[in-house]
PDB file of C-alpha atoms in Angstrom:
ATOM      1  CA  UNK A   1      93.097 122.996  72.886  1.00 88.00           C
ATOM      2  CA  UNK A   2      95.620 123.715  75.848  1.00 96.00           C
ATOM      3  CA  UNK A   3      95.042 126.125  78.893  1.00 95.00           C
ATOM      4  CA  UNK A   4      97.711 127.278  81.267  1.00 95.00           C
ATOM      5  CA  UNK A   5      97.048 126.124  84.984  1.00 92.00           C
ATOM      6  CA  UNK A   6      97.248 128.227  87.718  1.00 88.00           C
ATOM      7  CA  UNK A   7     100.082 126.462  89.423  1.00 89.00           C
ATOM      8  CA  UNK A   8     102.481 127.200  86.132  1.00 90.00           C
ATOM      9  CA  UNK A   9     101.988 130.673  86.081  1.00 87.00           C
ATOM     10  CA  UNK A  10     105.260 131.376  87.537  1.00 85.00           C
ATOM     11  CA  UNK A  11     107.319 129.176  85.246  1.00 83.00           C
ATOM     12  CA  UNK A  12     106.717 132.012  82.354  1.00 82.00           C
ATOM     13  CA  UNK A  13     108.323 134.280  84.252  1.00 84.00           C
ATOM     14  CA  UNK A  14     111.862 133.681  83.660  1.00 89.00           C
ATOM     15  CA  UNK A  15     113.245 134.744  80.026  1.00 94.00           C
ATOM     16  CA  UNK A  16     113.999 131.581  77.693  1.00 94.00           C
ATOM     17  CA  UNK A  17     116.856 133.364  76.255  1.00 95.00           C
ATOM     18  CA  UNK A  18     119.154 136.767  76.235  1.00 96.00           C
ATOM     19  CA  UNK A  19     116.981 139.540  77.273  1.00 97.00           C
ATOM     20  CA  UNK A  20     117.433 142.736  75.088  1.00 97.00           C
ATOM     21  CA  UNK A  21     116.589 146.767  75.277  1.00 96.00           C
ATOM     22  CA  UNK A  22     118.100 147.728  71.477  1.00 96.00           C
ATOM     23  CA  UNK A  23     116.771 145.646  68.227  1.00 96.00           C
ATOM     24  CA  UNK A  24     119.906 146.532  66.312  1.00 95.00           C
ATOM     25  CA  UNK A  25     121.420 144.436  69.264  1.00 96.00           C
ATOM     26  CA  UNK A  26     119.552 141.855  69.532  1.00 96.00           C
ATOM     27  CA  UNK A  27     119.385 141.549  65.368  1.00 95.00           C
ATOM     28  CA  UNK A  28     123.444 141.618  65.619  1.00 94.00           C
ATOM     29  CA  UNK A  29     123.465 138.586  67.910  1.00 93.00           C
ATOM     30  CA  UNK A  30     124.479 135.191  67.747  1.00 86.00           C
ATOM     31  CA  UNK A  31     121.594 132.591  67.225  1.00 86.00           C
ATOM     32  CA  UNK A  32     119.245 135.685  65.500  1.00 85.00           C
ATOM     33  CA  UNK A  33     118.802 133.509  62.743  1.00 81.00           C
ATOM     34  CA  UNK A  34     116.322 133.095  60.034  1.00 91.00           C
ATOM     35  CA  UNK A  35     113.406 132.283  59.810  1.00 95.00           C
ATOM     36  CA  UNK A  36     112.776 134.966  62.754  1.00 97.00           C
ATOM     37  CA  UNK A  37     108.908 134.798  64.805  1.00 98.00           C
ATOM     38  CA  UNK A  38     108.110 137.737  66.574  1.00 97.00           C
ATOM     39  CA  UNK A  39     105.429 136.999  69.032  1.00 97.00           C
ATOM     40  CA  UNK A  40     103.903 140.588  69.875  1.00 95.00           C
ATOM     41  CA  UNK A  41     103.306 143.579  68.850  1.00 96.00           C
ATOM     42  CA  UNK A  42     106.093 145.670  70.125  1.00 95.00           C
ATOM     43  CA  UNK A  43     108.438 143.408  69.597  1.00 96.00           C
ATOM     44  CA  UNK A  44     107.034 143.386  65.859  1.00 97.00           C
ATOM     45  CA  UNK A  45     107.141 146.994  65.752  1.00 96.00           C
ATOM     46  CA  UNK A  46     110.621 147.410  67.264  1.00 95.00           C
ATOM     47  CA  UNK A  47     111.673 144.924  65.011  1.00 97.00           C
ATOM     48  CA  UNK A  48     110.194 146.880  61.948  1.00 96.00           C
ATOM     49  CA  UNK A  49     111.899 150.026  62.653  1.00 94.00           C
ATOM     50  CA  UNK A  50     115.501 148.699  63.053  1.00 95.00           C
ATOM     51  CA  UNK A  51     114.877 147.950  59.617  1.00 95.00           C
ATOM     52  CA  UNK A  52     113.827 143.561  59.928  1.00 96.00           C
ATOM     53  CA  UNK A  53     110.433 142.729  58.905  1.00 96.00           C
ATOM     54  CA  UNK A  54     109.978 139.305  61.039  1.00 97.00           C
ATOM     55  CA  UNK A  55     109.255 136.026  58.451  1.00 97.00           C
ATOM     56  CA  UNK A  56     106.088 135.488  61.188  1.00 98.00           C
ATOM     57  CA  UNK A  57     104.674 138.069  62.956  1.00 98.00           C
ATOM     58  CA  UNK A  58     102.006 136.955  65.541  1.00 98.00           C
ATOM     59  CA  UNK A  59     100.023 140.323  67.447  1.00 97.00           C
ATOM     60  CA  UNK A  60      96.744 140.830  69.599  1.00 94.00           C
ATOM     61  CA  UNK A  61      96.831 144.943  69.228  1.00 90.00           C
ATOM     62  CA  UNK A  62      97.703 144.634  73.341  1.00 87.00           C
ATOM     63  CA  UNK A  63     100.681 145.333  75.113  1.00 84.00           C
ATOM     64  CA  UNK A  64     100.529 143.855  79.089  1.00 78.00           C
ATOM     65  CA  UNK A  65      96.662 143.571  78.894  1.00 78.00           C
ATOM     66  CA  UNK A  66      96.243 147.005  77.388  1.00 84.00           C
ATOM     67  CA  UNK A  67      95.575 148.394  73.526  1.00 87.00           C
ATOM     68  CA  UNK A  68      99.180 149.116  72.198  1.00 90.00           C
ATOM     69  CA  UNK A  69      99.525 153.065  71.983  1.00 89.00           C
ATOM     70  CA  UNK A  70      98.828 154.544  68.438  1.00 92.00           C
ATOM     71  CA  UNK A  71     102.417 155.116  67.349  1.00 92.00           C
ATOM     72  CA  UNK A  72     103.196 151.324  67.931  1.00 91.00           C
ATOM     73  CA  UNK A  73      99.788 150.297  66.055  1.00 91.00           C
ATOM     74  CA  UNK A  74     100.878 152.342  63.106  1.00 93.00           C
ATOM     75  CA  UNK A  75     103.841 150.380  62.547  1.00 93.00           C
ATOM     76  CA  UNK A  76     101.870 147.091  62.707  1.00 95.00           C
ATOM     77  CA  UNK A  77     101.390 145.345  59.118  1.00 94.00           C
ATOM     78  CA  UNK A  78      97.573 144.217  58.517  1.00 96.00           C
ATOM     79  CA  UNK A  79      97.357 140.389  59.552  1.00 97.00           C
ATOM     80  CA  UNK A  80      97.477 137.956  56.290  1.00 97.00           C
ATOM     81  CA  UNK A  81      94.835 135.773  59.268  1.00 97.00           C
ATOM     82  CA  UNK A  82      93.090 136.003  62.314  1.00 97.00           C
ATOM     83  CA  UNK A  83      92.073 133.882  64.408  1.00 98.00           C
ATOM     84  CA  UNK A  84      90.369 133.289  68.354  1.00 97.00           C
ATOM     85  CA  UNK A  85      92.846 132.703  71.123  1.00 97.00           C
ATOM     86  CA  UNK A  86      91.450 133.609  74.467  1.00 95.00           C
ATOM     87  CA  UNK A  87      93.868 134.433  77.145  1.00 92.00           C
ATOM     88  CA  UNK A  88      95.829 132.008  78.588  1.00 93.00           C
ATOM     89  CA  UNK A  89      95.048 129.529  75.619  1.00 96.00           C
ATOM     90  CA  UNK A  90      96.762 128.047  72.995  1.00 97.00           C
ATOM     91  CA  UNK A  91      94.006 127.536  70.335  1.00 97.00           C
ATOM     92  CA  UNK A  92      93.976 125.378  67.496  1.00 97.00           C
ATOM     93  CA  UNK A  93      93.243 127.741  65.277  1.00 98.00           C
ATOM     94  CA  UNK A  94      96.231 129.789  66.289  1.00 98.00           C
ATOM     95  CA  UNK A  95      98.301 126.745  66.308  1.00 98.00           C
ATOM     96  CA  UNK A  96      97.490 126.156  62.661  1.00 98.00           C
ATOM     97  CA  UNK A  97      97.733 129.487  61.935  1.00 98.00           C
ATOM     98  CA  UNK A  98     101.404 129.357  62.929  1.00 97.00           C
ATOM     99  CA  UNK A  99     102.368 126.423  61.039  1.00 98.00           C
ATOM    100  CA  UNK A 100     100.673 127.622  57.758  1.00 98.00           C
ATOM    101  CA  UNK A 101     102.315 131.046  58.663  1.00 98.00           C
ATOM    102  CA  UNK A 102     105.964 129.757  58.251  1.00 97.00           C
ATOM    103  CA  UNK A 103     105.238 128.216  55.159  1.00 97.00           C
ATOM    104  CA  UNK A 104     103.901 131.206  53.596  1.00 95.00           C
ATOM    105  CA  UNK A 105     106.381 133.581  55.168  1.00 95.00           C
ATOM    106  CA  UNK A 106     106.100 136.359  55.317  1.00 97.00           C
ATOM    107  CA  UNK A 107     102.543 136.781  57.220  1.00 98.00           C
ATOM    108  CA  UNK A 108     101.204 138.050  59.978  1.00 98.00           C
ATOM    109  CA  UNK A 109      98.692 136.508  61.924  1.00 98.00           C
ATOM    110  CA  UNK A 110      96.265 138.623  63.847  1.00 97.00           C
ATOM    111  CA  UNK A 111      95.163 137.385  67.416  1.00 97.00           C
ATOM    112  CA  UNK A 112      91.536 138.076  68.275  1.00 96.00           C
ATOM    113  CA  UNK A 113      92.249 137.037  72.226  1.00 93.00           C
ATOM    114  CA  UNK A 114      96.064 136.843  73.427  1.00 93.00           C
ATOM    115  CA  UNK A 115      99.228 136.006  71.552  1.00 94.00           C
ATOM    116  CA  UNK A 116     101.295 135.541  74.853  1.00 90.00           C
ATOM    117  CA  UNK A 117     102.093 131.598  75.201  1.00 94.00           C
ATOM    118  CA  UNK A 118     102.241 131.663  71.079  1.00 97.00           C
ATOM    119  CA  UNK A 119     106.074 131.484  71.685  1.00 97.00           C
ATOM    120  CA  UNK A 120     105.899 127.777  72.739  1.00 97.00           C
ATOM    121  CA  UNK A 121     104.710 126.526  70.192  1.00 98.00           C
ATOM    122  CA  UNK A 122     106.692 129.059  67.482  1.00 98.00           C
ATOM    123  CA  UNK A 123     109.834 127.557  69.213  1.00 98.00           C
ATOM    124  CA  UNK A 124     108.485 123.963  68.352  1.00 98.00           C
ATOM    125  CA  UNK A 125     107.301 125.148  64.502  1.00 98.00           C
ATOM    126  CA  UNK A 126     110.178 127.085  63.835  1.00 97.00           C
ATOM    127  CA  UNK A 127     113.104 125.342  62.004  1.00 96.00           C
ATOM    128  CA  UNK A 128     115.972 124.690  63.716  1.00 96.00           C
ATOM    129  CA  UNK A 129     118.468 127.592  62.850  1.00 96.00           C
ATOM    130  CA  UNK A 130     115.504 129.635  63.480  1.00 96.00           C
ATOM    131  CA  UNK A 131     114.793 132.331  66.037  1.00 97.00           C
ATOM    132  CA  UNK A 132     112.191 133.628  67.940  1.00 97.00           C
ATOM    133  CA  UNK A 133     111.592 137.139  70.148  1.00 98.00           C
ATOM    134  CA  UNK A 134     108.960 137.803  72.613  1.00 96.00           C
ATOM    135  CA  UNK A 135     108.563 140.407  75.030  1.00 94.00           C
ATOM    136  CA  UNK A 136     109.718 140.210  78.732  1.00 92.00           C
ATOM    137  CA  UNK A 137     107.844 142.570  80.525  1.00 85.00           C
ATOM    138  CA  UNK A 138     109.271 145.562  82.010  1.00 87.00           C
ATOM    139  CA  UNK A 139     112.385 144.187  80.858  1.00 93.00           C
ATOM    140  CA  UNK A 140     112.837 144.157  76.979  1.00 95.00           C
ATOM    141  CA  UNK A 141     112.716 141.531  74.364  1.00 97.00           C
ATOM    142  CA  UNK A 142     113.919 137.726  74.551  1.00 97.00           C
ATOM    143  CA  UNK A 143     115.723 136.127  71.735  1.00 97.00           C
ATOM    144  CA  UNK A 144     115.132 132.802  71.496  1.00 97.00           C
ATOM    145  CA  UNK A 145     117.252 130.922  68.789  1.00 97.00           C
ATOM    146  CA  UNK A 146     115.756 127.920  67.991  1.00 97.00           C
ATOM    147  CA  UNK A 147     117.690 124.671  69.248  1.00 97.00           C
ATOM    148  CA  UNK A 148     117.124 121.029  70.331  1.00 98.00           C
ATOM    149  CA  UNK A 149     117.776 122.772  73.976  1.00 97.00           C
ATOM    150  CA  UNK A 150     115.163 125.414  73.340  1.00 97.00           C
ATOM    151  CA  UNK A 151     112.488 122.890  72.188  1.00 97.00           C
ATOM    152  CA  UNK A 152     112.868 121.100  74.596  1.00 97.00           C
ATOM    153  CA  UNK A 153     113.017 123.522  77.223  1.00 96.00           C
ATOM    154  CA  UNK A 154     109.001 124.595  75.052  1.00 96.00           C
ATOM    155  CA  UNK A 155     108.142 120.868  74.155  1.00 97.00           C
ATOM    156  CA  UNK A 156     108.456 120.647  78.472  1.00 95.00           C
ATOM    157  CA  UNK A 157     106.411 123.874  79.318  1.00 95.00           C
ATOM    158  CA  UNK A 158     103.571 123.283  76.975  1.00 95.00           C
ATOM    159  CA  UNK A 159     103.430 119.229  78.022  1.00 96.00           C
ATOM    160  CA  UNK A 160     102.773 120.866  81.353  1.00 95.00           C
ATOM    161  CA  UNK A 161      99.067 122.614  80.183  1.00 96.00           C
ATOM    162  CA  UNK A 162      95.963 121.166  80.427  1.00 96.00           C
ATOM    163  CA  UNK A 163      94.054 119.921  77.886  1.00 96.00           C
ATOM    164  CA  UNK A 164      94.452 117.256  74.049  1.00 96.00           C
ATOM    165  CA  UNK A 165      99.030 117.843  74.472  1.00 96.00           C
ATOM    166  CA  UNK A 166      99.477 115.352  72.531  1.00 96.00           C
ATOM    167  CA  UNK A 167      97.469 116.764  69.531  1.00 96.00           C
ATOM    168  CA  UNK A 168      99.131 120.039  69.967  1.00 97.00           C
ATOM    169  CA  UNK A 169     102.349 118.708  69.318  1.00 96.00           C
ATOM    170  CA  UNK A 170     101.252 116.782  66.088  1.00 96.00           C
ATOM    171  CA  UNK A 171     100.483 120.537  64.710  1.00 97.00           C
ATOM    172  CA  UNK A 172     103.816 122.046  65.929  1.00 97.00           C
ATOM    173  CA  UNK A 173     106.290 119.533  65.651  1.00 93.00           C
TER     174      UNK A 173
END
């Protein structure tokens, strides 16, 4: 449905929110609000052992392009769905999936393909009180709380990828 052009690579780069290294921290902050999407599967697992099963949970069994280790796979609930996502996609099936996921929180959907630019369109499917974590990296996890700013900032990013936008947004918004 959407593919990420070259030439917007680099705008993923910067966090879209507070960038944490402890869960209990990030948990304690302002705007980690309910329901909470983890996109990832350390962020899911980190998540799971402070003690906060996420309402969505969206993972690929990959951590930066390479199979999560064992420990961290352990952790990992079966997915309630999977679906196809290949990298650098946004799928309709995984765009559905995440819709139909926060109405039947809690679930998990499985990502046969990559989960990374599934945080877009959880920030635009995710009510408004809402929050959503991803991973950053090499640098920990971002906390997203969902917002008019934050959709917007997400409604902008994903207008900016290639393919049927418009249709996209009638599943996510």
């Amino acid at each position: 449905m959407l593919e990420l052009p070259d030439d917007l690579r680099g705008a993923f780069k910067e966090p879209l929110g507070p960038v944490f290294t402890d869960p209990a921290t990030l948990l304690a902050a302002d705007g980690a609000g309910r329901p909470l999407v983890a996109v990832g599967d350390v962020v899911t697992a980190h998540l799971l052992d402070a003690g906060r099963r996420p309402d969505v949970a969206v993972i690929d069994g990959h951590t930066e392009r390479e199979p999560v280790a064992a420990d961290v796979a352990a952790t990992l609930p079966e997915p309630d769905v999977t679906v196809a996502n290949p990298p650098a996609t946004l799928s309709r099936e995984l765009l559905d999936a995440l819709v139909t996921a926060l109405a039947d929180a809690p679930a998990v959907v499985g990502v046969d393909g990559e989960e990374d630019l599934a945080t877009l369109p959880a920030v635009l499917a995710t009510p408004l009180g809402g929050a959503v974590v991803y991973g950053q990296p090499g640098e920990g996890m971002v906390l997203v709380p969902v917002t008019d700013a934050s959709r917007a900032t997400a409604r902008d990013l994903l207008s900016r990828m290639t393919g049927d936008v418009d249709a996209a947004l009638d599943v996510v918004e």
